[in-house]
Each structure stands twice: as structure tokens, then as C-alpha cells.
mmCIF file of C-alpha atoms in Angstrom:
data_model
loop_
_atom_site.group_PDB
_atom_site.id
_atom_site.type_symbol
_atom_site.label_atom_id
_atom_site.label_comp_id
_atom_site.label_asym_id
_atom_site.label_seq_id
_atom_site.Cartn_x
_atom_site.Cartn_y
_atom_site.Cartn_z
ATOM 1 C CA MET V 270 49.769 -89.511 -88.357
ATOM 2 C CA SER V 271 50.621 -85.797 -88.041
ATOM 3 C CA THR V 272 53.019 -84.499 -85.445
ATOM 4 C CA SER V 273 53.092 -81.274 -83.444
ATOM 5 C CA ILE V 274 55.556 -79.430 -81.230
ATOM 6 C CA LEU V 275 55.157 -78.827 -77.495
ATOM 7 C CA ARG V 276 57.506 -76.549 -75.556
ATOM 8 C CA GLY V 277 57.886 -76.225 -71.820
ATOM 9 C CA TRP V 278 59.663 -77.445 -68.700
ATOM 10 C CA LEU V 279 60.104 -81.065 -67.753
ATOM 11 C CA GLN V 280 58.423 -81.741 -64.405
ATOM 12 C CA ALA V 281 58.914 -85.492 -64.077
ATOM 13 C CA ALA V 282 59.907 -88.557 -66.096
ATOM 14 C CA GLU V 283 58.064 -91.709 -65.039
ATOM 15 C CA ALA V 284 58.110 -95.241 -66.438
ATOM 16 C CA ASP V 285 55.669 -94.567 -69.259
ATOM 17 C CA TRP V 286 54.981 -90.830 -69.021
ATOM 18 C CA LEU V 287 56.585 -87.428 -69.114
ATOM 19 C CA VAL V 288 54.981 -84.519 -67.268
ATOM 20 C CA LEU V 289 55.532 -81.255 -69.133
ATOM 21 C CA ARG V 290 54.660 -77.815 -67.740
ATOM 22 C CA THR V 291 53.412 -75.526 -70.496
ATOM 23 C CA ALA V 292 51.757 -72.147 -70.667
ATOM 24 C CA GLN V 293 48.394 -73.955 -70.544
ATOM 25 C CA GLY V 294 49.278 -76.012 -67.470
ATOM 26 C CA GLU V 295 50.713 -79.460 -66.871
ATOM 27 C CA LEU V 296 50.438 -82.044 -69.640
ATOM 28 C CA LYS V 297 51.182 -85.772 -69.634
ATOM 29 C CA ILE V 298 53.004 -87.203 -72.638
ATOM 30 C CA GLN V 299 53.085 -90.946 -73.232
ATOM 31 C CA LEU V 300 56.451 -92.605 -73.813
ATOM 32 C CA PRO V 301 56.618 -95.157 -76.657
ATOM 33 C CA ASP V 302 58.325 -98.560 -76.504
ATOM 34 C CA ASP V 303 61.271 -97.152 -78.406
ATOM 35 C CA ALA V 304 64.681 -97.260 -76.726
ATOM 36 C CA SER V 305 66.084 -94.531 -78.965
ATOM 37 C CA VAL V 306 63.319 -92.102 -77.915
ATOM 38 C CA ARG V 307 63.719 -92.960 -74.235
ATOM 39 C CA ALA V 308 67.518 -92.714 -74.336
ATOM 40 C CA GLY V 309 68.916 -89.910 -72.217
ATOM 41 C CA LEU V 310 65.689 -89.037 -70.418
ATOM 42 C CA ALA V 311 67.110 -90.147 -67.069
ATOM 43 C CA ASP V 312 69.817 -87.478 -67.338
ATOM 44 C CA ILE V 313 67.378 -84.572 -67.828
ATOM 45 C CA THR V 314 66.620 -82.928 -64.477
ATOM 46 C CA PRO V 315 63.253 -81.423 -63.526
ATOM 47 C CA GLU V 316 62.757 -77.786 -64.642
ATOM 48 C CA SER V 317 64.970 -78.276 -67.698
ATOM 49 C CA SER V 318 63.431 -76.558 -70.714
ATOM 50 C CA VAL V 319 62.653 -78.961 -73.546
ATOM 51 C CA ILE V 320 61.009 -79.235 -76.966
ATOM 52 C CA CYS V 321 58.842 -82.292 -77.551
ATOM 53 C CA GLU V 322 57.761 -83.529 -80.964
ATOM 54 C CA VAL V 323 54.588 -85.548 -80.378
ATOM 55 C CA GLU V 324 51.829 -87.284 -82.251
ATOM 56 C CA GLN V 325 48.262 -87.836 -81.081
ATOM 57 C CA GLY V 326 46.706 -91.227 -80.550
ATOM 58 C CA GLY V 327 48.001 -92.594 -77.252
ATOM 59 C CA GLN V 328 45.711 -94.134 -74.675
ATOM 60 C CA GLY V 329 44.651 -92.444 -71.465
ATOM 61 C CA GLU V 330 46.560 -93.032 -68.261
ATOM 62 C CA GLU V 331 44.230 -95.848 -67.187
ATOM 63 C CA GLY V 332 44.034 -97.421 -70.625
ATOM 64 C CA GLY V 333 40.933 -95.478 -71.614
ATOM 65 C CA GLN V 334 40.084 -94.016 -74.986
ATOM 66 C CA GLU V 335 41.150 -90.409 -74.301
ATOM 67 C CA SER V 336 43.705 -89.358 -76.913
ATOM 68 C CA CYS V 337 47.083 -88.403 -75.416
ATOM 69 C CA PRO V 338 50.198 -87.121 -77.126
ATOM 70 C CA VAL V 339 52.932 -89.688 -77.683
ATOM 71 C CA LEU V 340 56.549 -88.592 -77.637
ATOM 72 C CA CYS V 341 58.431 -88.920 -80.923
ATOM 73 C CA ARG V 342 61.526 -86.934 -80.043
ATOM 74 C CA LEU V 343 62.716 -84.761 -77.172
ATOM 75 C CA THR V 344 65.275 -81.974 -77.513
ATOM 76 C CA LEU V 345 66.908 -80.408 -74.472
ATOM 77 C CA CYS V 346 67.048 -76.605 -74.656
ATOM 78 C CA HIS V 347 68.703 -75.768 -71.338
ATOM 79 C CA PRO V 348 69.361 -78.050 -68.367
ATOM 80 C CA SER V 349 68.321 -77.124 -64.840
ATOM 81 C CA GLU V 350 70.329 -77.361 -61.668
ATOM 82 C CA PRO V 351 68.632 -79.402 -58.909
ATOM 83 C CA PHE V 352 65.466 -77.443 -58.141
ATOM 84 C CA PRO V 353 65.566 -76.135 -54.531
ATOM 85 C CA LEU V 354 61.822 -76.153 -53.751
ATOM 86 C CA ASP V 355 60.113 -79.192 -52.270
ATOM 87 C CA PRO V 356 56.985 -79.861 -54.381
ATOM 88 C CA GLY V 357 55.099 -80.936 -51.256
ATOM 89 C CA LYS V 358 55.703 -77.681 -49.363
ATOM 90 C CA ASP V 359 53.851 -74.352 -49.570
ATOM 91 C CA TYR V 360 56.222 -71.460 -50.340
ATOM 92 C CA SER V 361 53.551 -68.873 -51.164
ATOM 93 C CA ARG V 362 54.434 -66.696 -48.138
ATOM 94 C CA ASP V 363 58.222 -66.965 -48.575
ATOM 95 C CA LEU V 364 58.989 -63.984 -50.790
ATOM 96 C CA SER V 365 62.694 -64.833 -50.970
ATOM 97 C CA VAL V 366 61.823 -67.651 -53.406
ATOM 98 C CA ARG V 367 58.802 -65.987 -55.053
ATOM 99 C CA HIS V 368 60.504 -66.111 -58.482
ATOM 100 C CA LEU V 369 60.700 -69.901 -58.165
ATOM 101 C CA TRP V 370 57.286 -70.414 -56.525
ATOM 102 C CA LEU V 371 55.716 -68.852 -59.623
ATOM 103 C CA ARG V 372 56.681 -72.038 -61.502
ATOM 104 C CA GLN V 373 54.253 -74.091 -59.428
ATOM 105 C CA PRO V 374 50.994 -75.175 -61.111
ATOM 106 C CA LYS V 375 48.962 -73.351 -58.437
ATOM 107 C CA ALA V 376 50.666 -70.063 -59.266
ATOM 108 C CA GLY V 377 49.935 -70.537 -62.960
ATOM 109 C CA HIS V 378 46.233 -71.108 -62.313
ATOM 110 C CA ILE V 379 46.092 -68.039 -60.064
ATOM 111 C CA LEU V 380 47.793 -65.832 -62.648
ATOM 112 C CA ARG V 381 45.470 -66.956 -65.430
ATOM 113 C CA ALA V 382 42.442 -66.390 -63.198
ATOM 114 C CA ARG V 383 43.727 -62.945 -62.142
ATOM 115 C CA HIS V 384 43.969 -61.950 -65.801
ATOM 116 C CA LYS V 385 40.422 -63.121 -66.513
ATOM 117 C CA ILE V 386 39.012 -61.382 -63.418
ATOM 118 C CA LEU V 387 40.498 -58.032 -64.398
ATOM 119 C CA LYS V 388 39.263 -58.488 -67.963
ATOM 120 C CA ALA V 389 35.748 -59.185 -66.641
ATOM 121 C CA ILE V 390 35.807 -56.022 -64.492
ATOM 122 C CA ARG V 391 37.015 -53.840 -67.371
ATOM 123 C CA GLU V 392 34.419 -55.216 -69.754
ATOM 124 C CA ALA V 393 31.600 -54.834 -67.245
ATOM 125 C CA LEU V 394 32.549 -51.202 -66.555
ATOM 126 C CA GLU V 395 32.907 -50.299 -70.212
ATOM 127 C CA GLU V 396 29.560 -51.892 -71.034
ATOM 128 C CA HIS V 397 28.073 -49.275 -68.685
ATOM 129 C CA GLY V 398 29.796 -46.314 -70.320
ATOM 130 C CA PHE V 399 33.000 -46.056 -68.271
ATOM 131 C CA ILE V 400 36.212 -45.045 -69.990
ATOM 132 C CA GLY V 401 39.633 -46.128 -68.773
ATOM 133 C CA VAL V 402 42.060 -43.364 -67.752
ATOM 134 C CA GLN V 403 45.641 -43.235 -66.531
ATOM 135 C CA THR V 404 46.732 -41.198 -63.499
ATOM 136 C CA PRO V 405 50.105 -40.400 -61.862
ATOM 137 C CA LEU V 406 51.901 -42.576 -59.360
ATOM 138 C CA THR V 407 53.535 -39.509 -57.793
ATOM 139 C CA THR V 408 51.579 -36.811 -56.017
ATOM 140 C CA GLN V 409 52.049 -33.878 -53.685
ATOM 141 C CA ALA V 410 50.174 -34.951 -50.572
ATOM 142 C CA ALA V 411 48.289 -37.728 -48.813
ATOM 143 C CA CYS V 412 44.903 -38.318 -50.407
ATOM 144 C CA VAL V 413 43.366 -40.750 -47.921
ATOM 145 C CA CYS V 414 43.252 -40.424 -44.176
ATOM 146 C CA SER V 415 44.052 -44.053 -43.428
ATOM 147 C CA GLY V 416 47.716 -44.986 -43.301
ATOM 148 C CA SER V 417 50.664 -42.761 -44.114
ATOM 149 C CA VAL V 418 52.522 -42.081 -47.320
ATOM 150 C CA PHE V 419 55.893 -43.093 -48.701
ATOM 151 C CA GLU V 420 57.676 -39.782 -49.177
ATOM 152 C CA ILE V 421 60.082 -39.556 -52.107
ATOM 153 C CA PRO V 422 62.285 -36.839 -53.603
ATOM 154 C CA PHE V 423 61.016 -35.419 -56.869
ATOM 155 C CA TYR V 424 63.695 -33.006 -58.120
ATOM 156 C CA ASP V 425 63.643 -30.271 -55.449
ATOM 157 C CA GLN V 426 59.967 -30.749 -54.551
ATOM 158 C CA LYS V 427 58.139 -32.621 -51.827
ATOM 159 C CA ALA V 428 56.365 -35.643 -53.252
ATOM 160 C CA ALA V 429 54.879 -39.000 -52.296
ATOM 161 C CA LEU V 430 53.871 -42.280 -53.864
ATOM 162 C CA ASN V 431 50.156 -42.029 -54.498
ATOM 163 C CA GLN V 432 47.805 -43.726 -52.026
ATOM 164 C CA SER V 433 44.901 -43.672 -54.482
ATOM 165 C CA PRO V 434 44.061 -42.194 -57.897
ATOM 166 C CA TRP V 435 40.740 -40.828 -56.607
ATOM 167 C CA MET V 436 41.590 -37.094 -56.827
ATOM 168 C CA TYR V 437 42.604 -37.399 -60.466
ATOM 169 C CA VAL V 438 39.579 -39.486 -61.449
ATOM 170 C CA ASP V 439 37.372 -37.004 -59.538
ATOM 171 C CA CYS V 440 38.932 -34.172 -61.534
ATOM 172 C CA LEU V 441 38.256 -35.929 -64.835
ATOM 173 C CA VAL V 442 34.613 -36.562 -63.952
ATOM 174 C CA ASN V 443 34.254 -32.875 -63.072
ATOM 175 C CA SER V 444 35.766 -32.052 -66.466
ATOM 176 C CA GLY V 445 32.925 -33.614 -68.440
ATOM 177 C CA VAL V 446 33.678 -37.347 -68.490
ATOM 178 C CA ASP V 447 30.571 -38.792 -66.846
ATOM 179 C CA LYS V 448 32.083 -42.156 -65.907
ATOM 180 C CA ALA V 449 35.776 -42.959 -65.561
ATOM 181 C CA TYR V 450 37.891 -45.708 -64.047
ATOM 182 C CA ALA V 451 41.615 -46.136 -63.447
ATOM 183 C CA VAL V 452 43.394 -49.452 -62.869
ATOM 184 C CA MET V 453 46.482 -48.451 -60.935
ATOM 185 C CA PRO V 454 48.906 -49.542 -58.245
ATOM 186 C CA SER V 455 48.865 -47.460 -55.073
ATOM 187 C CA PHE V 456 51.051 -47.422 -52.000
ATOM 188 C CA ARG V 457 50.048 -47.598 -48.338
ATOM 189 C CA LYS V 458 52.576 -47.460 -45.519
ATOM 190 C CA GLU V 459 50.973 -50.267 -43.540
ATOM 191 C CA GLN V 460 52.665 -50.997 -40.233
ATOM 192 C CA GLU V 461 51.913 -54.690 -39.801
ATOM 193 C CA PRO V 462 51.711 -57.545 -42.329
ATOM 194 C CA THR V 463 48.320 -59.271 -42.344
ATOM 195 C CA PRO V 464 46.719 -61.928 -44.582
ATOM 196 C CA SER V 465 44.648 -59.210 -46.292
ATOM 197 C CA HIS V 466 46.951 -56.148 -46.496
ATOM 198 C CA LEU V 467 49.778 -55.143 -48.812
ATOM 199 C CA SER V 468 51.957 -52.048 -49.053
ATOM 200 C CA GLU V 469 51.532 -51.927 -52.831
ATOM 201 C CA ILE V 470 47.999 -52.590 -53.979
ATOM 202 C CA TRP V 471 46.252 -52.835 -57.327
ATOM 203 C CA HIS V 472 42.774 -51.415 -57.414
ATOM 204 C CA ILE V 473 40.153 -49.900 -59.684
ATOM 205 C CA GLN V 474 39.040 -46.358 -58.894
ATOM 206 C CA CYS V 475 35.622 -45.531 -60.367
ATOM 207 C CA ASP V 476 33.721 -42.216 -60.335
ATOM 208 C CA GLN V 477 30.226 -41.550 -61.678
ATOM 209 C CA ALA V 478 28.707 -38.119 -62.283
ATOM 210 C CA TRP V 479 25.250 -37.342 -60.878
ATOM 211 C CA PHE V 480 25.030 -40.573 -58.833
ATOM 212 C CA ASP V 481 23.983 -40.568 -55.183
ATOM 213 C CA GLN V 482 24.809 -43.119 -52.480
ATOM 214 C CA GLU V 483 21.977 -45.561 -53.166
ATOM 215 C CA GLU V 484 22.471 -45.391 -56.952
ATOM 216 C CA SER V 485 26.166 -46.141 -56.487
ATOM 217 C CA MET V 486 25.490 -49.158 -54.252
ATOM 218 C CA ALA V 487 22.947 -50.503 -56.747
ATOM 219 C CA PHE V 488 25.531 -50.208 -59.507
ATOM 220 C CA GLU V 489 28.272 -51.846 -57.417
ATOM 221 C CA GLU V 490 26.194 -54.868 -56.412
ATOM 222 C CA ASN V 491 25.256 -55.441 -60.043
ATOM 223 C CA LEU V 492 28.885 -54.986 -61.109
ATOM 224 C CA VAL V 493 30.190 -57.499 -58.563
ATOM 225 C CA SER V 494 27.430 -59.986 -59.396
ATOM 226 C CA ALA V 495 28.106 -59.713 -63.127
ATOM 227 C CA VAL V 496 31.861 -60.212 -62.639
ATOM 228 C CA VAL V 497 31.323 -63.234 -60.389
ATOM 229 C CA GLU V 498 29.010 -64.763 -62.987
ATOM 230 C CA ARG V 499 31.628 -64.305 -65.713
ATOM 231 C CA VAL V 500 34.354 -65.724 -63.510
ATOM 232 C CA LEU V 501 32.277 -68.842 -62.796
ATOM 233 C CA ASP V 502 32.118 -69.407 -66.559
ATOM 234 C CA ASP V 503 35.568 -68.245 -67.657
ATOM 235 C CA CYS V 504 37.603 -69.581 -64.709
ATOM 236 C CA ALA V 505 35.889 -72.937 -64.175
ATOM 237 C CA ALA V 506 39.156 -74.858 -64.647
ATOM 238 C CA GLU V 507 41.102 -72.562 -62.320
ATOM 239 C CA LEU V 508 38.417 -72.634 -59.615
ATOM 240 C CA ALA V 509 38.280 -76.424 -59.780
ATOM 241 C CA PHE V 510 42.068 -76.758 -59.513
ATOM 242 C CA LEU V 511 42.144 -74.412 -56.509
ATOM 243 C CA GLY V 512 39.291 -76.265 -54.815
ATOM 244 C CA ARG V 513 37.066 -73.187 -54.581
ATOM 245 C CA ASP V 514 33.567 -73.759 -53.213
ATOM 246 C CA VAL V 515 31.580 -72.342 -56.118
ATOM 247 C CA ALA V 516 28.298 -72.656 -54.214
ATOM 248 C CA GLU V 517 29.276 -69.532 -52.262
ATOM 249 C CA LEU V 518 29.928 -67.637 -55.481
ATOM 250 C CA GLU V 519 26.664 -68.796 -57.015
ATOM 251 C CA ARG V 520 24.811 -67.055 -54.150
ATOM 252 C CA VAL V 521 26.231 -63.672 -55.166
ATOM 253 C CA LYS V 522 23.073 -62.124 -56.586
ATOM 254 C CA PRO V 523 21.640 -58.646 -55.948
ATOM 255 C CA PRO V 524 20.322 -57.105 -53.840
ATOM 256 C CA PHE V 525 22.939 -57.076 -51.094
ATOM 257 C CA GLU V 526 22.005 -56.262 -47.498
ATOM 258 C CA ARG V 527 22.412 -52.596 -46.416
ATOM 259 C CA LEU V 528 23.669 -52.818 -42.841
ATOM 260 C CA SER V 529 23.830 -49.565 -40.897
ATOM 261 C CA TYR V 530 26.880 -48.862 -38.788
ATOM 262 C CA ASP V 531 24.552 -48.492 -35.790
ATOM 263 C CA ARG V 532 23.173 -51.999 -36.255
ATOM 264 C CA ALA V 533 26.637 -53.399 -36.981
ATOM 265 C CA VAL V 534 27.890 -52.167 -33.601
ATOM 266 C CA GLU V 535 24.952 -53.894 -31.916
ATOM 267 C CA MET V 536 25.619 -57.173 -33.758
ATOM 268 C CA ILE V 537 29.336 -57.109 -32.995
ATOM 269 C CA THR V 538 28.652 -56.389 -29.320
ATOM 270 C CA GLU V 539 25.997 -59.116 -29.086
ATOM 271 C CA ALA V 540 28.569 -61.550 -30.525
ATOM 272 C CA GLY V 541 30.908 -60.780 -27.610
ATOM 273 C CA HIS V 542 33.386 -58.509 -29.400
ATOM 274 C CA ARG V 543 34.138 -55.178 -27.715
ATOM 275 C CA ILE V 544 33.438 -52.076 -29.793
ATOM 276 C CA ARG V 545 32.108 -48.620 -29.008
ATOM 277 C CA TRP V 546 30.086 -46.393 -31.304
ATOM 278 C CA GLY V 547 32.494 -44.123 -33.149
ATOM 279 C CA GLU V 548 35.297 -46.653 -33.499
ATOM 280 C CA ASP V 549 36.441 -47.986 -36.837
ATOM 281 C CA ILE V 550 35.456 -51.583 -37.536
ATOM 282 C CA ASP V 551 38.765 -53.445 -37.397
ATOM 283 C CA SER V 552 39.689 -56.767 -38.976
ATOM 284 C CA ASP V 553 38.474 -58.820 -36.007
ATOM 285 C CA ALA V 554 35.114 -57.036 -35.979
ATOM 286 C CA GLN V 555 34.835 -57.489 -39.739
ATOM 287 C CA ARG V 556 35.224 -61.241 -39.315
ATOM 288 C CA VAL V 557 32.500 -61.217 -36.666
ATOM 289 C CA LEU V 558 30.142 -59.364 -39.004
ATOM 290 C CA SER V 559 30.950 -61.639 -41.928
ATOM 291 C CA GLY V 560 29.749 -64.600 -39.902
ATOM 292 C CA PHE V 561 26.188 -63.274 -40.117
ATOM 293 C CA PHE V 562 26.099 -63.275 -43.930
ATOM 294 C CA ASP V 563 26.543 -65.840 -46.685
ATOM 295 C CA LYS V 564 27.095 -63.306 -49.483
ATOM 296 C CA PRO V 565 28.443 -59.744 -49.839
ATOM 297 C CA PHE V 566 26.821 -56.966 -47.813
ATOM 298 C CA PHE V 567 27.107 -53.185 -47.510
ATOM 299 C CA LEU V 568 28.021 -51.363 -44.308
ATOM 300 C CA VAL V 569 26.558 -47.854 -44.616
ATOM 301 C CA GLU V 570 26.890 -44.461 -42.941
ATOM 302 C CA PRO V 571 29.795 -44.906 -40.519
ATOM 303 C CA PRO V 572 30.843 -42.121 -38.104
ATOM 304 C CA TYR V 573 32.254 -39.172 -39.990
ATOM 305 C CA GLU V 574 35.386 -39.291 -37.850
ATOM 306 C CA THR V 575 36.278 -42.636 -39.445
ATOM 307 C CA ALA V 576 35.725 -41.379 -43.011
ATOM 308 C CA ASN V 577 37.849 -39.236 -45.322
ATOM 309 C CA PHE V 578 37.725 -35.486 -45.902
ATOM 310 C CA PHE V 579 36.268 -35.772 -49.393
ATOM 311 C CA PHE V 580 32.937 -37.342 -48.395
ATOM 312 C CA ASN V 581 29.641 -35.635 -47.592
ATOM 313 C CA ARG V 582 27.978 -35.767 -44.208
ATOM 314 C CA ASN V 583 24.425 -36.995 -43.861
ATOM 315 C CA PRO V 584 22.393 -33.756 -43.743
ATOM 316 C CA GLU V 585 19.972 -35.336 -41.266
ATOM 317 C CA ARG V 586 22.727 -36.864 -39.105
ATOM 318 C CA PRO V 587 25.933 -34.790 -39.465
ATOM 319 C CA GLU V 588 27.806 -37.208 -37.205
ATOM 320 C CA VAL V 589 27.734 -39.876 -39.948
ATOM 321 C CA ALA V 590 29.184 -39.852 -43.457
ATOM 322 C CA MET V 591 27.488 -40.664 -46.759
ATOM 323 C CA VAL V 592 29.854 -43.576 -47.146
ATOM 324 C CA HIS V 593 29.469 -47.283 -47.816
ATOM 325 C CA ASP V 594 31.805 -50.280 -47.729
ATOM 326 C CA LEU V 595 31.165 -53.612 -49.425
ATOM 327 C CA TYR V 596 32.255 -56.637 -47.394
ATOM 328 C CA VAL V 597 32.601 -60.249 -48.517
ATOM 329 C CA PRO V 598 32.441 -63.189 -46.108
ATOM 330 C CA GLY V 599 35.786 -64.213 -44.687
ATOM 331 C CA CYS V 600 37.826 -61.560 -46.452
ATOM 332 C CA GLY V 601 36.667 -58.122 -45.350
ATOM 333 C CA GLU V 602 36.182 -54.949 -47.347
ATOM 334 C CA ILE V 603 36.587 -55.064 -51.131
ATOM 335 C CA ILE V 604 34.908 -51.757 -52.053
ATOM 336 C CA GLY V 605 34.854 -48.410 -50.276
ATOM 337 C CA GLY V 606 32.936 -45.454 -51.630
ATOM 338 C CA GLY V 607 30.361 -42.762 -51.135
ATOM 339 C CA GLU V 608 29.144 -39.307 -52.090
ATOM 340 C CA ARG V 609 31.931 -36.868 -52.905
ATOM 341 C CA ALA V 610 31.899 -33.460 -51.247
ATOM 342 C CA SER V 611 31.607 -30.829 -53.961
ATOM 343 C CA ASP V 612 31.212 -27.657 -51.844
ATOM 344 C CA ILE V 613 34.557 -25.912 -51.587
ATOM 345 C CA GLU V 614 33.868 -24.429 -48.149
ATOM 346 C CA LEU V 615 32.988 -27.860 -46.790
ATOM 347 C CA LEU V 616 36.186 -29.289 -48.267
ATOM 348 C CA TYR V 617 38.270 -26.563 -46.597
ATOM 349 C CA GLU V 618 36.555 -27.305 -43.300
ATOM 350 C CA ASN V 619 37.051 -31.053 -43.679
ATOM 351 C CA LEU V 620 40.717 -30.749 -44.594
ATOM 352 C CA LEU V 621 41.446 -28.698 -41.484
ATOM 353 C CA HIS V 622 39.355 -31.013 -39.335
ATOM 354 C CA PHE V 623 41.365 -34.052 -40.420
ATOM 355 C CA GLY V 624 44.705 -32.264 -40.009
ATOM 356 C CA HIS V 625 45.553 -31.562 -43.653
ATOM 357 C CA LEU V 626 46.994 -28.347 -45.090
ATOM 358 C CA PRO V 627 44.621 -26.879 -47.722
ATOM 359 C CA GLU V 628 47.574 -25.468 -49.666
ATOM 360 C CA ASP V 629 48.687 -29.038 -50.412
ATOM 361 C CA TYR V 630 45.393 -29.536 -52.289
ATOM 362 C CA GLU V 631 45.336 -26.206 -54.099
ATOM 363 C CA TRP V 632 44.763 -27.590 -57.601
ATOM 364 C CA TYR V 633 41.994 -29.916 -56.417
ATOM 365 C CA LEU V 634 40.207 -27.151 -54.500
ATOM 366 C CA ASP V 635 40.596 -24.728 -57.387
ATOM 367 C CA GLY V 636 38.590 -27.072 -59.602
ATOM 368 C CA LYS V 637 35.688 -26.869 -57.151
ATOM 369 C CA LYS V 638 35.244 -23.145 -57.839
ATOM 370 C CA TYR V 639 33.853 -23.724 -61.307
ATOM 371 C CA GLY V 640 30.562 -25.585 -61.310
ATOM 372 C CA PRO V 641 31.414 -28.768 -59.408
ATOM 373 C CA ILE V 642 28.907 -31.570 -59.826
ATOM 374 C CA PRO V 643 27.466 -34.003 -57.300
ATOM 375 C CA HIS V 644 28.827 -37.486 -57.854
ATOM 376 C CA THR V 645 29.985 -40.678 -56.189
ATOM 377 C CA GLY V 646 33.191 -42.637 -56.321
ATOM 378 C CA PHE V 647 34.282 -46.058 -55.189
ATOM 379 C CA ASN V 648 37.558 -47.895 -54.860
ATOM 380 C CA PHE V 649 37.455 -51.555 -55.910
ATOM 381 C CA GLY V 650 40.260 -53.542 -54.235
ATOM 382 C CA PHE V 651 41.370 -55.874 -57.017
ATOM 383 C CA ASP V 652 43.933 -57.887 -55.020
ATOM 384 C CA ARG V 653 41.526 -58.603 -52.167
ATOM 385 C CA PHE V 654 38.661 -59.311 -54.578
ATOM 386 C CA THR V 655 40.880 -61.848 -56.365
ATOM 387 C CA MET V 656 41.816 -63.419 -53.022
ATOM 388 C CA TRP V 657 38.140 -63.880 -52.148
ATOM 389 C CA LEU V 658 37.027 -65.093 -55.575
ATOM 390 C CA LEU V 659 39.713 -67.774 -55.695
ATOM 391 C CA GLY V 660 39.322 -68.797 -52.055
ATOM 392 C CA LEU V 661 42.955 -67.999 -51.171
ATOM 393 C CA GLU V 662 44.152 -67.935 -47.566
ATOM 394 C CA ASP V 663 46.523 -65.005 -47.979
ATOM 395 C CA ILE V 664 46.432 -61.982 -50.278
ATOM 396 C CA ARG V 665 50.084 -62.629 -51.166
ATOM 397 C CA GLN V 666 49.105 -65.837 -52.934
ATOM 398 C CA GLY V 667 47.115 -63.889 -55.525
ATOM 399 C CA VAL V 668 49.757 -61.284 -56.419
ATOM 400 C CA PRO V 669 52.758 -62.157 -58.605
ATOM 401 C CA PHE V 670 55.271 -59.978 -56.736
ATOM 402 C CA PRO V 671 53.733 -58.748 -53.456
ATOM 403 C CA ARG V 672 55.110 -55.943 -51.335
ATOM 404 C CA VAL V 673 54.502 -56.278 -47.604
ATOM 405 C CA PRO V 674 55.429 -54.139 -44.567
ATOM 406 C CA HIS V 675 58.976 -54.323 -43.214
ATOM 407 C CA THR V 676 60.140 -56.689 -45.933
ATOM 408 C CA ALA V 677 62.703 -55.881 -48.600
ATOM 409 C CA PRO V 678 61.037 -55.279 -51.974
ATOM 410 C CA ARG V 679 62.272 -58.466 -53.566
ATOM 411 C CA PRO V 680 62.288 -59.984 -56.019
#
């Protein structure tokens, strides 16, 4: 009978089984009735790295017919000190031991699923003509109105960590690339840690030439639906391990509801939550709204005062913006987008209105002098989307090395 080699970390040594953690997950290896093979196993501590020579043909754990590897020989690579984490305790929010928590089977399933989710998004975008681009992490000024920036020295110039790649992707679309996307980290100086916010976020910025608001929403709902469908197929093992209710994901089919901000305020108020027209919809109000829906929905045309300077106003209702946000039940906003302002005079007016200095955006405004095109853009929050898809309780669980407010950036 042929033998093969398995490499990994010893998790446990039981009477008749070894549990080995490998790149593919945990694997049980049957121990033979051979004293020479079993010798020394009791001295190998959990998390020691080992090499196992095995042969196929063992019985299943309950004596069934499933073929299991049988240990022929075990070689210790490096021993482990007593492992400090209790296997029965959840350390996913304790960032001081994040480097050790990543060894847990749950973390491995999340990381593999995260990889497959991003792959599904990239493939879905590129199937519709998008090209991937790279944009800077350093910039001159704030590019979104929400939150503040992390200022950094850049030689003798004023600079900041970028809050979003949108200005650069916008520039590329106005340069003749009809559809572009950037997968980038961005930095938001959030003031309070929450289960759905990070200070360093990974997201996908997408811009499409010649699209209007409704065309963009139609594309986004089809994109999200297609990605969810792929994830149900490609991540079946990970979803099962994490205990995700796939029935909710199976309902994610277009079209998604278009809920006006006006109606949203009425629904939130009727549910007993205090909100006035003109206020931003906060996390509590988002949870109230989510309770009315069993699949993603769009919130459209919020007050312009809650939007960003680079969006158009509704020509028929100047007090609202041509903006939309995509919400998912129980998790909040995963996409924010809308019609980009292309008129340079309007952009000047908007910048001043929101308290920005036009000279800080000189290069961006200069590009609007030369045949700017109407288009839309949307920001796809990858970390929060992953949190929702996998049914995680906290966004930190879905990110290998999260950065949160008022916490040292470790590890």
C-alpha cells in the first residue's frame, strides 16, 4: 500500500487518533497497534510542528468504511511550549493574541472564505469589462466628508493616509477607461470601536462611465447576487463550519427594494426610534430599517447635507443627493455610491459648502476642465461584506490583522 506525507501542527493525541492541523483544515489520523510508532507521542505537545508518513486504508472513527490515513511514522520538526490559549474560549476580539488566534480552525475557514469572496468579486467585475488599477495610499487632502484623516509627514509636504481611492479611479475613468476598480486599504480616523467599523478598511472602489443612478444600482444588485451565488458554491464547507444560515443568502436575488430616504424616516419613526428629516441614518436606525427586510435593499436620495461634495444633486429636488447606499440585514451599509458631479463650477461650490479648500483638490478640478463625462461610482466595503456573508458577529473576526480606534496597531 502506498504512503504519503502530511505536514502540519499536532492538535491532540488521543488513544487511537492524532488530530493534525494542515493548510486544508483539521485531519484525523488513525494510530496503528504498533508500539514503536506510538512511542514518544505523549511527549509531543500541542502546536508542535510535525511530519507524518501515512498510508490510506484505515476505518472511519465509528468503524465505518470511510478511508482514513493510518500513521506509519511521525517526525517532530519543532516542539511547542504549552499553548496559552484555551480552546474553549473566544479570543477573536483580543488583538493582543491575534497572531495565536489565527491558528484556530475558525480563523482558517474565515481566511479561506475571504480569499474566495474577493476572487468572486474580481471575476464578476472583470466579466463585465472592469479593469483592475492601483492607486496611492498617500494623498494631499481628505477625500470623503465622513470621519477625519490620519495626517503624516511626506518629506516637507502635508500629506494624509488615503480615506478612499475614489478620486484616482474617477480620474482614470475620465481618461478613457470606461470601467475601473481598485482593491485597496483605506484609513478612517474613527472615534469609537464598534462591531462594524475599523480604522483600516479593505474595499473595492468601482467607477463606470456613462452610467446614471438607476443603471448603477441595477449593476450592483446583479453583482452582489452573482457573488453570493458563487460563494454558496465555492464556500459551502466554510459556511457549514461557521454555522451560517444559507437560507438568507439564497434569498439574495434581484431586484432589491429602492427605499427613499423620506420613507425610511417614516418607517424608523413608526418603529419608535427618534430621527428627524435631514439627519444621517446612524447604526441604531440602520438596525431598525434592516428589521423590515429579509434581503439587501437600497436607500436612495438622502439629504445633500449628509452626502459628499463629489455627488450631484437631484435637479428636481436640490435638497437631496443622487446617492444610494446598499444595506444588508443585520450588518448595515456595504455599498455607497451615486452620480459623480462633473461640472467644475458645481464642484467648487460643493467644496466650499462642505468646508474644503479648493486648492487642495487642484489636480482633480483641473481634470474637469477638459471634457468631463457623466458617470457613477460606488465603494464596496469588502470587510463588512465578508462579515455579513459569513454570519460573523464582529468585523474583526473576518480580518486577519484588524486595526481599531484607540488600540495599538499590533500585531
